[in-house]
PDB file of N, CA and C in Angstrom:
ATOM      1  N   MET A   1      61.275 -35.513 -30.754  1.00 63.00           N
ATOM      2  CA  MET A   1      59.921 -35.971 -30.964  1.00 63.00           C
ATOM      3  C   MET A   1      59.004 -35.558 -29.797  1.00 63.00           C
ATOM      4  N   LYS A   2      59.532 -35.612 -28.563  1.00 66.00           N
ATOM      5  CA  LYS A   2      58.743 -35.240 -27.391  1.00 66.00           C
ATOM      6  C   LYS A   2      58.327 -33.775 -27.457  1.00 66.00           C
ATOM      7  N   LYS A   3      59.219 -32.949 -28.013  1.00 67.00           N
ATOM      8  CA  LYS A   3      58.900 -31.524 -28.142  1.00 67.00           C
ATOM      9  C   LYS A   3      57.666 -31.324 -29.017  1.00 67.00           C
ATOM     10  N   TYR A   4      57.591 -32.081 -30.090  1.00 65.00           N
ATOM     11  CA  TYR A   4      56.458 -31.960 -31.003  1.00 65.00           C
ATOM     12  C   TYR A   4      55.154 -32.441 -30.372  1.00 65.00           C
ATOM     13  N   ILE A   5      55.254 -33.470 -29.575  1.00 69.00           N
ATOM     14  CA  ILE A   5      54.058 -33.988 -28.893  1.00 69.00           C
ATOM     15  C   ILE A   5      53.555 -32.959 -27.880  1.00 69.00           C
ATOM     16  N   VAL A   6      54.461 -32.370 -27.118  1.00 61.00           N
ATOM     17  CA  VAL A   6      54.078 -31.352 -26.139  1.00 61.00           C
ATOM     18  C   VAL A   6      53.467 -30.155 -26.861  1.00 61.00           C
ATOM     19  N   LEU A   7      54.104 -29.728 -27.939  1.00 57.00           N
ATOM     20  CA  LEU A   7      53.575 -28.616 -28.731  1.00 57.00           C
ATOM     21  C   LEU A   7      52.192 -28.947 -29.275  1.00 57.00           C
ATOM     22  N   PHE A   8      52.033 -30.149 -29.773  1.00 63.00           N
ATOM     23  CA  PHE A   8      50.742 -30.589 -30.319  1.00 63.00           C
ATOM     24  C   PHE A   8      49.655 -30.594 -29.246  1.00 63.00           C
ATOM     25  N   LEU A   9      50.010 -30.933 -28.017  1.00 64.00           N
ATOM     26  CA  LEU A   9      49.038 -30.969 -26.924  1.00 64.00           C
ATOM     27  C   LEU A   9      48.741 -29.571 -26.370  1.00 64.00           C
ATOM     28  N   LEU A  10      49.727 -28.689 -26.361  1.00 63.00           N
ATOM     29  CA  LEU A  10      49.535 -27.356 -25.791  1.00 63.00           C
ATOM     30  C   LEU A  10      48.896 -26.366 -26.766  1.00 63.00           C
ATOM     31  N   LEU A  11      49.066 -26.578 -28.045  1.00 62.00           N
ATOM     32  CA  LEU A  11      48.528 -25.656 -29.044  1.00 62.00           C
ATOM     33  C   LEU A  11      47.016 -25.473 -28.931  1.00 62.00           C
ATOM     34  N   PRO A  12      46.224 -26.541 -28.811  1.00 66.00           N
ATOM     35  CA  PRO A  12      44.768 -26.336 -28.651  1.00 66.00           C
ATOM     36  C   PRO A  12      44.418 -25.577 -27.373  1.00 66.00           C
ATOM     37  N   LEU A  13      45.137 -25.825 -26.285  1.00 60.00           N
ATOM     38  CA  LEU A  13      44.879 -25.095 -25.044  1.00 60.00           C
ATOM     39  C   LEU A  13      45.133 -23.606 -25.230  1.00 60.00           C
ATOM     40  N   TRP A  14      46.212 -23.276 -25.901  1.00 57.00           N
ATOM     41  CA  TRP A  14      46.538 -21.873 -26.156  1.00 57.00           C
ATOM     42  C   TRP A  14      45.464 -21.236 -27.036  1.00 57.00           C
ATOM     43  N   ALA A  15      45.048 -21.942 -28.087  1.00 59.00           N
ATOM     44  CA  ALA A  15      44.059 -21.397 -29.022  1.00 59.00           C
ATOM     45  C   ALA A  15      42.722 -21.146 -28.333  1.00 59.00           C
ATOM     46  N   PHE A  16      42.290 -22.062 -27.482  1.00 61.00           N
ATOM     47  CA  PHE A  16      40.997 -21.911 -26.818  1.00 61.00           C
ATOM     48  C   PHE A  16      41.046 -20.946 -25.646  1.00 61.00           C
ATOM     49  N   SER A  17      42.227 -20.633 -25.158  1.00 58.00           N
ATOM     50  CA  SER A  17      42.326 -19.708 -24.033  1.00 58.00           C
ATOM     51  C   SER A  17      42.328 -18.250 -24.479  1.00 58.00           C
ATOM     52  N   GLN A  18      42.392 -18.008 -25.782  1.00 58.00           N
ATOM     53  CA  GLN A  18      42.391 -16.645 -26.287  1.00 58.00           C
ATOM     54  C   GLN A  18      41.023 -16.007 -26.059  1.00 58.00           C
ATOM     55  N   LYS A  19      41.042 -14.730 -25.677  1.00 68.00           N
ATOM     56  CA  LYS A  19      39.798 -14.009 -25.407  1.00 68.00           C
ATOM     57  C   LYS A  19      39.032 -13.822 -26.721  1.00 68.00           C
ATOM     58  N   LYS A  20      37.777 -14.146 -26.707  1.00 79.00           N
ATOM     59  CA  LYS A  20      36.920 -13.943 -27.872  1.00 79.00           C
ATOM     60  C   LYS A  20      36.434 -12.500 -27.861  1.00 79.00           C
ATOM     61  N   ILE A  21      36.595 -11.811 -28.970  1.00 83.00           N
ATOM     62  CA  ILE A  21      36.153 -10.426 -29.072  1.00 83.00           C
ATOM     63  C   ILE A  21      34.900 -10.406 -29.934  1.00 83.00           C
ATOM     64  N   SER A  22      33.854  -9.781 -29.420  1.00 87.00           N
ATOM     65  CA  SER A  22      32.583  -9.727 -30.137  1.00 87.00           C
ATOM     66  C   SER A  22      32.696  -8.803 -31.351  1.00 87.00           C
ATOM     67  N   LYS A  23      31.773  -8.966 -32.268  1.00 91.00           N
ATOM     68  CA  LYS A  23      31.717  -8.102 -33.450  1.00 91.00           C
ATOM     69  C   LYS A  23      31.537  -6.644 -33.025  1.00 91.00           C
ATOM     70  N   GLU A  24      30.711  -6.437 -32.014  1.00 89.00           N
ATOM     71  CA  GLU A  24      30.459  -5.091 -31.504  1.00 89.00           C
ATOM     72  C   GLU A  24      31.740  -4.458 -30.961  1.00 89.00           C
ATOM     73  N   GLU A  25      32.519  -5.225 -30.189  1.00 92.00           N
ATOM     74  CA  GLU A  25      33.764  -4.699 -29.643  1.00 92.00           C
ATOM     75  C   GLU A  25      34.771  -4.406 -30.760  1.00 92.00           C
ATOM     76  N   LYS A  26      34.813  -5.253 -31.771  1.00 93.00           N
ATOM     77  CA  LYS A  26      35.710  -5.003 -32.911  1.00 93.00           C
ATOM     78  C   LYS A  26      35.334  -3.702 -33.623  1.00 93.00           C
ATOM     79  N   GLU A  27      34.041  -3.451 -33.774  1.00 93.00           N
ATOM     80  CA  GLU A  27      33.587  -2.220 -34.420  1.00 93.00           C
ATOM     81  C   GLU A  27      33.985  -0.994 -33.603  1.00 93.00           C
ATOM     82  N   VAL A  28      33.858  -1.092 -32.276  1.00 93.00           N
ATOM     83  CA  VAL A  28      34.243   0.013 -31.402  1.00 93.00           C
ATOM     84  C   VAL A  28      35.746   0.254 -31.505  1.00 93.00           C
ATOM     85  N   GLN A  29      36.539  -0.809 -31.474  1.00 95.00           N
ATOM     86  CA  GLN A  29      37.992  -0.668 -31.591  1.00 95.00           C
ATOM     87  C   GLN A  29      38.380  -0.050 -32.935  1.00 95.00           C
ATOM     88  N   LYS A  30      37.692  -0.447 -33.995  1.00 96.00           N
ATOM     89  CA  LYS A  30      37.963   0.109 -35.326  1.00 96.00           C
ATOM     90  C   LYS A  30      37.654   1.607 -35.345  1.00 96.00           C
ATOM     91  N   PHE A  31      36.510   1.994 -34.781  1.00 96.00           N
ATOM     92  CA  PHE A  31      36.142   3.406 -34.707  1.00 96.00           C
ATOM     93  C   PHE A  31      37.190   4.201 -33.932  1.00 96.00           C
ATOM     94  N   GLN A  32      37.614   3.683 -32.773  1.00 97.00           N
ATOM     95  CA  GLN A  32      38.594   4.379 -31.951  1.00 97.00           C
ATOM     96  C   GLN A  32      39.922   4.538 -32.684  1.00 97.00           C
ATOM     97  N   LYS A  33      40.343   3.498 -33.378  1.00 97.00           N
ATOM     98  CA  LYS A  33      41.599   3.543 -34.138  1.00 97.00           C
ATOM     99  C   LYS A  33      41.512   4.582 -35.256  1.00 97.00           C
ATOM    100  N   GLU A  34      40.382   4.595 -35.977  1.00 97.00           N
ATOM    101  CA  GLU A  34      40.197   5.556 -37.073  1.00 97.00           C
ATOM    102  C   GLU A  34      40.120   6.993 -36.551  1.00 97.00           C
ATOM    103  N   LEU A  35      39.457   7.191 -35.411  1.00 97.00           N
ATOM    104  CA  LEU A  35      39.353   8.538 -34.852  1.00 97.00           C
ATOM    105  C   LEU A  35      40.726   9.056 -34.435  1.00 97.00           C
ATOM    106  N   ASN A  36      41.506   8.222 -33.775  1.00 97.00           N
ATOM    107  CA  ASN A  36      42.854   8.637 -33.398  1.00 97.00           C
ATOM    108  C   ASN A  36      43.710   8.912 -34.637  1.00 97.00           C
ATOM    109  N   ALA A  37      43.582   8.081 -35.665  1.00 97.00           N
ATOM    110  CA  ALA A  37      44.349   8.295 -36.898  1.00 97.00           C
ATOM    111  C   ALA A  37      43.995   9.643 -37.527  1.00 97.00           C
ATOM    112  N   GLU A  38      42.719  10.004 -37.503  1.00 96.00           N
ATOM    113  CA  GLU A  38      42.283  11.296 -38.035  1.00 96.00           C
ATOM    114  C   GLU A  38      42.914  12.442 -37.245  1.00 96.00           C
ATOM    115  N   TYR A  39      42.961  12.330 -35.937  1.00 96.00           N
ATOM    116  CA  TYR A  39      43.517  13.391 -35.103  1.00 96.00           C
ATOM    117  C   TYR A  39      45.043  13.478 -35.210  1.00 96.00           C
ATOM    118  N   PHE A  40      45.711  12.361 -35.518  1.00 97.00           N
ATOM    119  CA  PHE A  40      47.162  12.370 -35.692  1.00 97.00           C
ATOM    120  C   PHE A  40      47.568  12.861 -37.087  1.00 97.00           C
ATOM    121  N   ASN A  41      46.633  12.858 -38.032  1.00 95.00           N
ATOM    122  CA  ASN A  41      46.931  13.276 -39.412  1.00 95.00           C
ATOM    123  C   ASN A  41      46.850  14.802 -39.512  1.00 95.00           C
ATOM    124  N   PRO A  42      47.980  15.476 -39.827  1.00 94.00           N
ATOM    125  CA  PRO A  42      47.972  16.952 -39.881  1.00 94.00           C
ATOM    126  C   PRO A  42      46.990  17.526 -40.900  1.00 94.00           C
ATOM    127  N   LYS A  43      46.629  16.745 -41.924  1.00 92.00           N
ATOM    128  CA  LYS A  43      45.704  17.247 -42.945  1.00 92.00           C
ATOM    129  C   LYS A  43      44.242  17.121 -42.530  1.00 92.00           C
ATOM    130  N   GLU A  44      43.955  16.259 -41.564  1.00 92.00           N
ATOM    131  CA  GLU A  44      42.568  16.019 -41.171  1.00 92.00           C
ATOM    132  C   GLU A  44      42.230  16.516 -39.767  1.00 92.00           C
ATOM    133  N   THR A  45      43.213  16.675 -38.919  1.00 92.00           N
ATOM    134  CA  THR A  45      42.963  16.975 -37.516  1.00 92.00           C
ATOM    135  C   THR A  45      42.294  18.333 -37.304  1.00 92.00           C
ATOM    136  N   PRO A  46      41.384  18.417 -36.345  1.00 92.00           N
ATOM    137  CA  PRO A  46      40.830  19.723 -35.973  1.00 92.00           C
ATOM    138  C   PRO A  46      41.727  20.453 -34.965  1.00 92.00           C
ATOM    139  N   LEU A  47      42.779  19.763 -34.495  1.00 93.00           N
ATOM    140  CA  LEU A  47      43.663  20.339 -33.492  1.00 93.00           C
ATOM    141  C   LEU A  47      44.675  21.279 -34.134  1.00 93.00           C
ATOM    142  N   ARG A  48      45.057  22.311 -33.402  1.00 92.00           N
ATOM    143  CA  ARG A  48      46.017  23.290 -33.895  1.00 92.00           C
ATOM    144  C   ARG A  48      47.111  23.516 -32.855  1.00 92.00           C
ATOM    145  N   GLY A  49      48.282  23.918 -33.315  1.00 94.00           N
ATOM    146  CA  GLY A  49      49.376  24.325 -32.445  1.00 94.00           C
ATOM    147  C   GLY A  49      49.775  23.274 -31.431  1.00 94.00           C
ATOM    148  N   ASP A  50      49.886  23.711 -30.181  1.00 95.00           N
ATOM    149  CA  ASP A  50      50.318  22.816 -29.093  1.00 95.00           C
ATOM    150  C   ASP A  50      49.336  21.667 -28.863  1.00 95.00           C
ATOM    151  N   ASN A  51      48.059  21.915 -29.104  1.00 95.00           N
ATOM    152  CA  ASN A  51      47.076  20.831 -28.934  1.00 95.00           C
ATOM    153  C   ASN A  51      47.396  19.667 -29.864  1.00 95.00           C
ATOM    154  N   PHE A  52      47.820  19.975 -31.091  1.00 95.00           N
ATOM    155  CA  PHE A  52      48.183  18.914 -32.036  1.00 95.00           C
ATOM    156  C   PHE A  52      49.509  18.272 -31.629  1.00 95.00           C
ATOM    157  N   LYS A  53      50.495  19.086 -31.289  1.00 95.00           N
ATOM    158  CA  LYS A  53      51.822  18.566 -30.926  1.00 95.00           C
ATOM    159  C   LYS A  53      51.758  17.678 -29.691  1.00 95.00           C
ATOM    160  N   ASN A  54      50.896  18.014 -28.740  1.00 96.00           N
ATOM    161  CA  ASN A  54      50.822  17.273 -27.477  1.00 96.00           C
ATOM    162  C   ASN A  54      49.784  16.154 -27.483  1.00 96.00           C
ATOM    163  N   PHE A  55      49.100  15.964 -28.591  1.00 96.00           N
ATOM    164  CA  PHE A  55      48.045  14.944 -28.648  1.00 96.00           C
ATOM    165  C   PHE A  55      48.659  13.547 -28.587  1.00 96.00           C
ATOM    166  N   LYS A  56      48.209  12.747 -27.644  1.00 96.00           N
ATOM    167  CA  LYS A  56      48.716  11.383 -27.449  1.00 96.00           C
ATOM    168  C   LYS A  56      47.668  10.322 -27.784  1.00 96.00           C
ATOM    169  N   GLY A  57      46.493  10.744 -28.172  1.00 97.00           N
ATOM    170  CA  GLY A  57      45.397   9.816 -28.436  1.00 97.00           C
ATOM    171  C   GLY A  57      44.253  10.091 -27.478  1.00 97.00           C
ATOM    172  N   HIS A  58      43.062   9.707 -27.889  1.00 97.00           N
ATOM    173  CA  HIS A  58      41.889   9.902 -27.044  1.00 97.00           C
ATOM    174  C   HIS A  58      41.918   8.917 -25.874  1.00 97.00           C
ATOM    175  N   PRO A  59      41.542   9.359 -24.687  1.00 96.00           N
ATOM    176  CA  PRO A  59      41.537   8.467 -23.520  1.00 96.00           C
ATOM    177  C   PRO A  59      40.226   7.686 -23.430  1.00 96.00           C
ATOM    178  N   PHE A  60      40.075   6.679 -24.287  1.00 95.00           N
ATOM    179  CA  PHE A  60      38.843   5.898 -24.309  1.00 95.00           C
ATOM    180  C   PHE A  60      38.721   5.034 -23.064  1.00 95.00           C
ATOM    181  N   PHE A  61      37.490   4.876 -22.596  1.00 92.00           N
ATOM    182  CA  PHE A  61      37.218   3.933 -21.519  1.00 92.00           C
ATOM    183  C   PHE A  61      37.290   2.524 -22.089  1.00 92.00           C
ATOM    184  N   PRO A  62      37.610   1.532 -21.264  1.00 91.00           N
ATOM    185  CA  PRO A  62      37.613   0.151 -21.742  1.00 91.00           C
ATOM    186  C   PRO A  62      36.202  -0.254 -22.190  1.00 91.00           C
ATOM    187  N   PHE A  63      36.129  -1.124 -23.182  1.00 89.00           N
ATOM    188  CA  PHE A  63      34.850  -1.630 -23.675  1.00 89.00           C
ATOM    189  C   PHE A  63      34.198  -2.462 -22.585  1.00 89.00           C
ATOM    190  N   ASN A  64      32.931  -2.185 -22.305  1.00 87.00           N
ATOM    191  CA  ASN A  64      32.219  -2.905 -21.259  1.00 87.00           C
ATOM    192  C   ASN A  64      30.738  -2.983 -21.636  1.00 87.00           C
ATOM    193  N   THR A  65      30.245  -4.187 -21.847  1.00 80.00           N
ATOM    194  CA  THR A  65      28.851  -4.358 -22.258  1.00 80.00           C
ATOM    195  C   THR A  65      27.854  -4.088 -21.136  1.00 80.00           C
ATOM    196  N   LYS A  66      28.328  -3.889 -19.904  1.00 79.00           N
ATOM    197  CA  LYS A  66      27.414  -3.582 -18.803  1.00 79.00           C
ATOM    198  C   LYS A  66      26.792  -2.200 -18.974  1.00 79.00           C
ATOM    199  N   TYR A  67      27.501  -1.321 -19.668  1.00 78.00           N
ATOM    200  CA  TYR A  67      27.013   0.039 -19.843  1.00 78.00           C
ATOM    201  C   TYR A  67      26.602   0.221 -21.296  1.00 78.00           C
ATOM    202  N   ARG A  68      25.343   0.347 -21.514  1.00 78.00           N
ATOM    203  CA  ARG A  68      24.823   0.492 -22.873  1.00 78.00           C
ATOM    204  C   ARG A  68      24.003   1.758 -22.971  1.00 78.00           C
ATOM    205  N   ILE A  69      24.202   2.438 -24.057  1.00 82.00           N
ATOM    206  CA  ILE A  69      23.389   3.610 -24.354  1.00 82.00           C
ATOM    207  C   ILE A  69      22.734   3.342 -25.700  1.00 82.00           C
ATOM    208  N   THR A  70      21.421   3.290 -25.688  1.00 85.00           N
ATOM    209  CA  THR A  70      20.694   3.082 -26.921  1.00 85.00           C
ATOM    210  C   THR A  70      20.048   4.403 -27.327  1.00 85.00           C
ATOM    211  N   ALA A  71      19.780   4.533 -28.607  1.00 90.00           N
ATOM    212  CA  ALA A  71      19.204   5.786 -29.093  1.00 90.00           C
ATOM    213  C   ALA A  71      18.107   5.506 -30.106  1.00 90.00           C
ATOM    214  N   GLU A  72      17.119   6.371 -30.090  1.00 95.00           N
ATOM    215  CA  GLU A  72      16.094   6.355 -31.129  1.00 95.00           C
ATOM    216  C   GLU A  72      16.394   7.560 -32.011  1.00 95.00           C
ATOM    217  N   PHE A  73      16.553   7.330 -33.304  1.00 96.00           N
ATOM    218  CA  PHE A  73      16.904   8.405 -34.224  1.00 96.00           C
ATOM    219  C   PHE A  73      15.727   8.715 -35.146  1.00 96.00           C
ATOM    220  N   VAL A  74      15.424  10.011 -35.284  1.00 97.00           N
ATOM    221  CA  VAL A  74      14.366  10.462 -36.189  1.00 97.00           C
ATOM    222  C   VAL A  74      14.981  11.484 -37.136  1.00 97.00           C
ATOM    223  N   LYS A  75      14.963  11.176 -38.417  1.00 96.00           N
ATOM    224  CA  LYS A  75      15.524  12.083 -39.418  1.00 96.00           C
ATOM    225  C   LYS A  75      14.632  13.316 -39.558  1.00 96.00           C
ATOM    226  N   SER A  76      15.285  14.492 -39.614  1.00 96.00           N
ATOM    227  CA  SER A  76      14.545  15.751 -39.735  1.00 96.00           C
ATOM    228  C   SER A  76      14.080  15.962 -41.171  1.00 96.00           C
ATOM    229  N   LYS A  77      12.968  16.681 -41.298  1.00 95.00           N
ATOM    230  CA  LYS A  77      12.423  17.003 -42.621  1.00 95.00           C
ATOM    231  C   LYS A  77      12.412  18.511 -42.804  1.00 95.00           C
ATOM    232  N   ASP A  78      12.719  18.950 -43.999  1.00 94.00           N
ATOM    233  CA  ASP A  78      12.622  20.370 -44.372  1.00 94.00           C
ATOM    234  C   ASP A  78      13.359  21.302 -43.414  1.00 94.00           C
ATOM    235  N   THR A  79      14.607  20.982 -43.087  1.00 94.00           N
ATOM    236  CA  THR A  79      15.376  21.846 -42.201  1.00 94.00           C
ATOM    237  C   THR A  79      16.093  22.923 -43.006  1.00 94.00           C
ATOM    238  N   LYS A  80      16.400  24.021 -42.345  1.00 95.00           N
ATOM    239  CA  LYS A  80      17.085  25.134 -42.998  1.00 95.00           C
ATOM    240  C   LYS A  80      18.534  25.192 -42.515  1.00 95.00           C
ATOM    241  N   PRO A  81      19.463  25.544 -43.406  1.00 95.00           N
ATOM    242  CA  PRO A  81      20.866  25.675 -43.002  1.00 95.00           C
ATOM    243  C   PRO A  81      21.052  26.785 -41.970  1.00 95.00           C
ATOM    244  N   PHE A  82      22.074  26.630 -41.131  1.00 94.00           N
ATOM    245  CA  PHE A  82      22.387  27.655 -40.129  1.00 94.00           C
ATOM    246  C   PHE A  82      23.904  27.781 -40.018  1.00 94.00           C
ATOM    247  N   GLU A  83      24.359  28.955 -39.587  1.00 95.00           N
ATOM    248  CA  GLU A  83      25.780  29.239 -39.431  1.00 95.00           C
ATOM    249  C   GLU A  83      26.219  28.881 -38.014  1.00 95.00           C
ATOM    250  N   LEU A  84      27.422  28.306 -37.900  1.00 92.00           N
ATOM    251  CA  LEU A  84      27.947  27.929 -36.600  1.00 92.00           C
ATOM    252  C   LEU A  84      29.441  28.243 -36.566  1.00 92.00           C
ATOM    253  N   PRO A  85      29.894  29.015 -35.568  1.00 91.00           N
ATOM    254  CA  PRO A  85      31.325  29.313 -35.484  1.00 91.00           C
ATOM    255  C   PRO A  85      32.123  28.069 -35.090  1.00 91.00           C
ATOM    256  N   THR A  86      33.324  27.947 -35.646  1.00 85.00           N
ATOM    257  CA  THR A  86      34.192  26.814 -35.334  1.00 85.00           C
ATOM    258  C   THR A  86      35.297  27.273 -34.380  1.00 85.00           C
ATOM    259  N   SER A  87      36.075  26.320 -33.896  1.00 83.00           N
ATOM    260  CA  SER A  87      37.165  26.649 -32.962  1.00 83.00           C
ATOM    261  C   SER A  87      38.273  27.456 -33.636  1.00 83.00           C
ATOM    262  N   SER A  88      38.338  27.421 -34.967  1.00 82.00           N
ATOM    263  CA  SER A  88      39.368  28.190 -35.677  1.00 82.00           C
ATOM    264  C   SER A  88      38.962  29.649 -35.868  1.00 82.00           C
ATOM    265  N   GLY A  89      37.730  29.995 -35.487  1.00 85.00           N
ATOM    266  CA  GLY A  89      37.257  31.366 -35.643  1.00 85.00           C
ATOM    267  C   GLY A  89      36.446  31.577 -36.908  1.00 85.00           C
ATOM    268  N   LYS A  90      36.438  30.593 -37.786  1.00 89.00           N
ATOM    269  CA  LYS A  90      35.648  30.690 -39.018  1.00 89.00           C
ATOM    270  C   LYS A  90      34.221  30.251 -38.726  1.00 89.00           C
ATOM    271  N   THR A  91      33.333  30.540 -39.660  1.00 92.00           N
ATOM    272  CA  THR A  91      31.938  30.121 -39.537  1.00 92.00           C
ATOM    273  C   THR A  91      31.631  29.135 -40.651  1.00 92.00           C
ATOM    274  N   LYS A  92      30.955  28.042 -40.308  1.00 93.00           N
ATOM    275  CA  LYS A  92      30.569  27.039 -41.302  1.00 93.00           C
ATOM    276  C   LYS A  92      29.055  26.910 -41.319  1.00 93.00           C
ATOM    277  N   THR A  93      28.552  26.497 -42.461  1.00 95.00           N
ATOM    278  CA  THR A  93      27.123  26.283 -42.626  1.00 95.00           C
ATOM    279  C   THR A  93      26.807  24.812 -42.351  1.00 95.00           C
ATOM    280  N   TYR A  94      25.835  24.601 -41.510  1.00 94.00           N
ATOM    281  CA  TYR A  94      25.388  23.248 -41.170  1.00 94.00           C
ATOM    282  C   TYR A  94      23.884  23.148 -41.371  1.00 94.00           C
ATOM    283  N   GLN A  95      23.402  21.904 -41.407  1.00 95.00           N
ATOM    284  CA  GLN A  95      21.972  21.679 -41.526  1.00 95.00           C
ATOM    285  C   GLN A  95      21.618  20.502 -40.625  1.00 95.00           C
ATOM    286  N   GLU A  96      20.545  20.657 -39.871  1.00 95.00           N
ATOM    287  CA  GLU A  96      20.124  19.586 -38.977  1.00 95.00           C
ATOM    288  C   GLU A  96      19.781  18.354 -39.800  1.00 95.00           C
ATOM    289  N   TYR A  97      20.326  17.215 -39.376  1.00 95.00           N
ATOM    290  CA  TYR A  97      20.068  15.956 -40.073  1.00 95.00           C
ATOM    291  C   TYR A  97      18.994  15.140 -39.355  1.00 95.00           C
ATOM    292  N   GLY A  98      18.986  15.227 -38.042  1.00 96.00           N
ATOM    293  CA  GLY A  98      18.010  14.458 -37.289  1.00 96.00           C
ATOM    294  C   GLY A  98      18.204  14.659 -35.803  1.00 96.00           C
ATOM    295  N   LYS A  99      17.378  13.998 -35.030  1.00 96.00           N
ATOM    296  CA  LYS A  99      17.452  14.086 -33.570  1.00 96.00           C
ATOM    297  C   LYS A  99      17.507  12.675 -32.999  1.00 96.00           C
ATOM    298  N   ALA A 100      18.320  12.540 -31.957  1.00 96.00           N
ATOM    299  CA  ALA A 100      18.467  11.254 -31.285  1.00 96.00           C
ATOM    300  C   ALA A 100      18.044  11.398 -29.827  1.00 96.00           C
ATOM    301  N   THR A 101      17.263  10.454 -29.360  1.00 95.00           N
ATOM    302  CA  THR A 101      16.868  10.395 -27.960  1.00 95.00           C
ATOM    303  C   THR A 101      17.569   9.190 -27.357  1.00 95.00           C
ATOM    304  N   PHE A 102      18.313   9.419 -26.269  1.00 90.00           N
ATOM    305  CA  PHE A 102      19.138   8.377 -25.683  1.00 90.00           C
ATOM    306  C   PHE A 102      18.518   7.792 -24.423  1.00 90.00           C
ATOM    307  N   THR A 103      18.739   6.494 -24.235  1.00 82.00           N
ATOM    308  CA  THR A 103      18.337   5.797 -23.028  1.00 82.00           C
ATOM    309  C   THR A 103      19.579   5.113 -22.474  1.00 82.00           C
ATOM    310  N   TRP A 104      19.840   5.313 -21.197  1.00 75.00           N
ATOM    311  CA  TRP A 104      21.008   4.714 -20.579  1.00 75.00           C
ATOM    312  C   TRP A 104      20.558   3.560 -19.706  1.00 75.00           C
ATOM    313  N   MET A 105      21.090   2.375 -19.992  1.00 68.00           N
ATOM    314  CA  MET A 105      20.746   1.194 -19.205  1.00 68.00           C
ATOM    315  C   MET A 105      22.014   0.674 -18.563  1.00 68.00           C
ATOM    316  N   VAL A 106      21.977   0.429 -17.277  1.00 67.00           N
ATOM    317  CA  VAL A 106      23.135  -0.088 -16.559  1.00 67.00           C
ATOM    318  C   VAL A 106      22.762  -1.435 -15.959  1.00 67.00           C
ATOM    319  N   SER A 107      23.585  -2.429 -16.228  1.00 63.00           N
ATOM    320  CA  SER A 107      23.386  -3.732 -15.616  1.00 63.00           C
ATOM    321  C   SER A 107      24.222  -3.801 -14.343  1.00 63.00           C
ATOM    322  N   LEU A 108      23.587  -4.034 -13.252  1.00 64.00           N
ATOM    323  CA  LEU A 108      24.315  -4.148 -11.981  1.00 64.00           C
ATOM    324  C   LEU A 108      24.300  -5.591 -11.533  1.00 64.00           C
ATOM    325  N   ILE A 109      25.486  -6.067 -11.225  1.00 63.00           N
ATOM    326  CA  ILE A 109      25.596  -7.417 -10.696  1.00 63.00           C
ATOM    327  C   ILE A 109      25.991  -7.302  -9.233  1.00 63.00           C
ATOM    328  N   LEU A 110      25.098  -7.741  -8.372  1.00 55.00           N
ATOM    329  CA  LEU A 110      25.364  -7.634  -6.929  1.00 55.00           C
ATOM    330  C   LEU A 110      25.708  -8.977  -6.357  1.00 55.00           C
TER     331      LEU A 110
END
């Protein structure tokens, strides 16, 4: 019976001590997981040969809200397609979708 009482008292402490992950951090983790899955998938990866065989995952920096990069996006109008060479040596047709202007804000705690 004492075991159950101790468990009953410690369970709330354990539950409340868990780190809360923000929605934003969950989205970043989901993106990172999906990107690595794409690179590990032989049918989707842009990597070839030894680059694919030696790929261990992207070296992402830890999530940190102190470093934020915000962007203003403006969708392009009436753009024309253009050819762009790829790493495989082939050429693909692309079209400008828009332009983003970035602002980097750093919070410093002294």
